[in-house]
Amino acid sequence: MPRLVIECKSYADLPYASILAGDSVSLLDKWLSELSYDCDPEDVGILCFKTNRKPWLIAFPIMYQDNFQLTGYTIYGQYVITGLENFLMVNHQSLKKICALIVRTMGNEFI
């Protein structure tokens, strides 16, 4: 049964320039690996993360990119990273549709 899996992380600092350049960032790689481990193949996994004095960001699999309206994003491996606040303001209806699809697929089974 598919699930929407959301993991949230916080850390003092991340090398944002490296993320934007597409360079590997070990802590971000670790978080994404943990998210992947916690997801079954049919799940939709989302990582929300924040560092001190910086806004929240969201990372989601690139295969869902066409479902959302995005501005100011970067591609990091197989993930799209963008600002969480703007993402939610612009895409809350799309997220509701994805959640509704997951709930319909699950039927009466609740997690």
XYZ file of C-alpha atoms in Angstrom:
111
model
C 0.000 0.000 0.000
C 1.466 3.400 -0.915
C 2.089 5.976 1.791
C 3.143 9.580 1.951
C 6.327 9.484 4.032
C 7.541 12.827 5.367
C 10.767 13.122 7.325
C 11.938 16.353 8.952
C 15.540 17.157 9.830
C 17.343 20.096 11.370
C 21.031 20.872 11.582
C 23.267 23.831 12.397
C 24.491 24.368 8.831
C 24.780 22.784 5.392
C 26.988 23.822 2.463
C 24.222 25.307 0.300
C 26.669 26.318 -2.427
C 27.633 22.656 -2.819
C 23.990 21.600 -2.965
C 23.258 24.190 -5.665
C 26.329 23.063 -7.616
C 25.135 19.456 -7.462
C 28.133 18.381 -5.404
C 27.644 15.584 -2.918
C 26.870 16.690 0.647
C 27.324 13.768 3.020
C 24.726 14.812 5.608
C 22.062 15.476 2.976
C 22.959 12.185 1.291
C 22.532 10.438 4.658
C 19.106 12.017 5.209
C 17.929 11.067 1.716
C 19.264 7.547 2.200
C 17.332 7.252 5.478
C 14.189 8.485 3.718
C 14.665 5.967 0.931
C 15.194 3.180 3.479
C 11.942 4.105 5.260
C 9.912 4.093 2.016
C 8.512 1.119 0.195
C 8.927 1.312 -3.614
C 5.390 2.649 -4.144
C 5.621 5.287 -1.375
C 6.026 9.012 -1.949
C 8.957 10.161 0.203
C 9.490 13.808 1.109
C 12.314 15.312 3.156
C 11.803 18.680 4.872
C 14.930 20.206 6.359
C 16.150 23.392 7.978
C 19.388 24.892 9.170
C 19.952 27.755 11.582
C 18.840 31.153 10.290
C 17.759 29.720 6.928
C 14.270 28.878 5.622
C 12.813 25.378 5.482
C 13.505 23.396 2.302
C 11.788 20.380 0.790
C 13.314 17.540 -1.231
C 11.164 15.136 -3.212
C 11.863 12.570 -5.947
C 12.421 14.099 -9.374
C 9.841 11.708 -10.851
C 7.111 13.879 -9.239
C 8.481 17.169 -10.569
C 5.833 17.476 -13.306
C 3.061 17.346 -10.665
C 4.128 20.657 -9.138
C 4.673 24.287 -10.079
C 8.234 25.132 -9.099
C 10.314 28.280 -8.938
C 13.815 28.648 -7.557
C 14.646 24.960 -7.323
C 17.708 22.812 -7.870
C 18.184 19.201 -8.871
C 20.231 17.165 -6.414
C 20.800 13.647 -7.703
C 17.343 12.136 -8.094
C 15.664 14.827 -5.984
C 14.243 18.299 -6.478
C 15.034 20.782 -3.697
C 13.067 23.999 -3.264
C 11.762 26.328 -0.556
C 9.093 24.667 1.567
C 6.910 27.708 2.299
C 6.464 28.742 -1.336
C 6.129 25.114 -2.416
C 3.213 24.592 -0.022
C 1.511 27.884 -0.930
C 1.613 27.104 -4.658
C 1.172 23.324 -4.581
C -1.131 22.539 -1.665
C -3.904 21.352 -4.022
C -1.514 19.037 -5.868
C -0.370 17.558 -2.546
C -3.996 17.010 -1.538
C -4.602 15.124 -4.799
C -1.572 12.902 -4.227
C -2.707 12.214 -0.648
C -6.247 11.468 -1.823
C -4.902 9.017 -4.390
C -2.877 7.279 -1.675
C -5.921 7.094 0.628
C -8.117 5.690 -2.171
C -5.457 3.082 -2.912
C -5.269 2.115 0.771
C -9.021 1.636 1.137
C -9.904 1.118 4.801
C -6.357 0.367 5.953
C -4.888 3.136 8.078
C -1.271 3.544 9.112
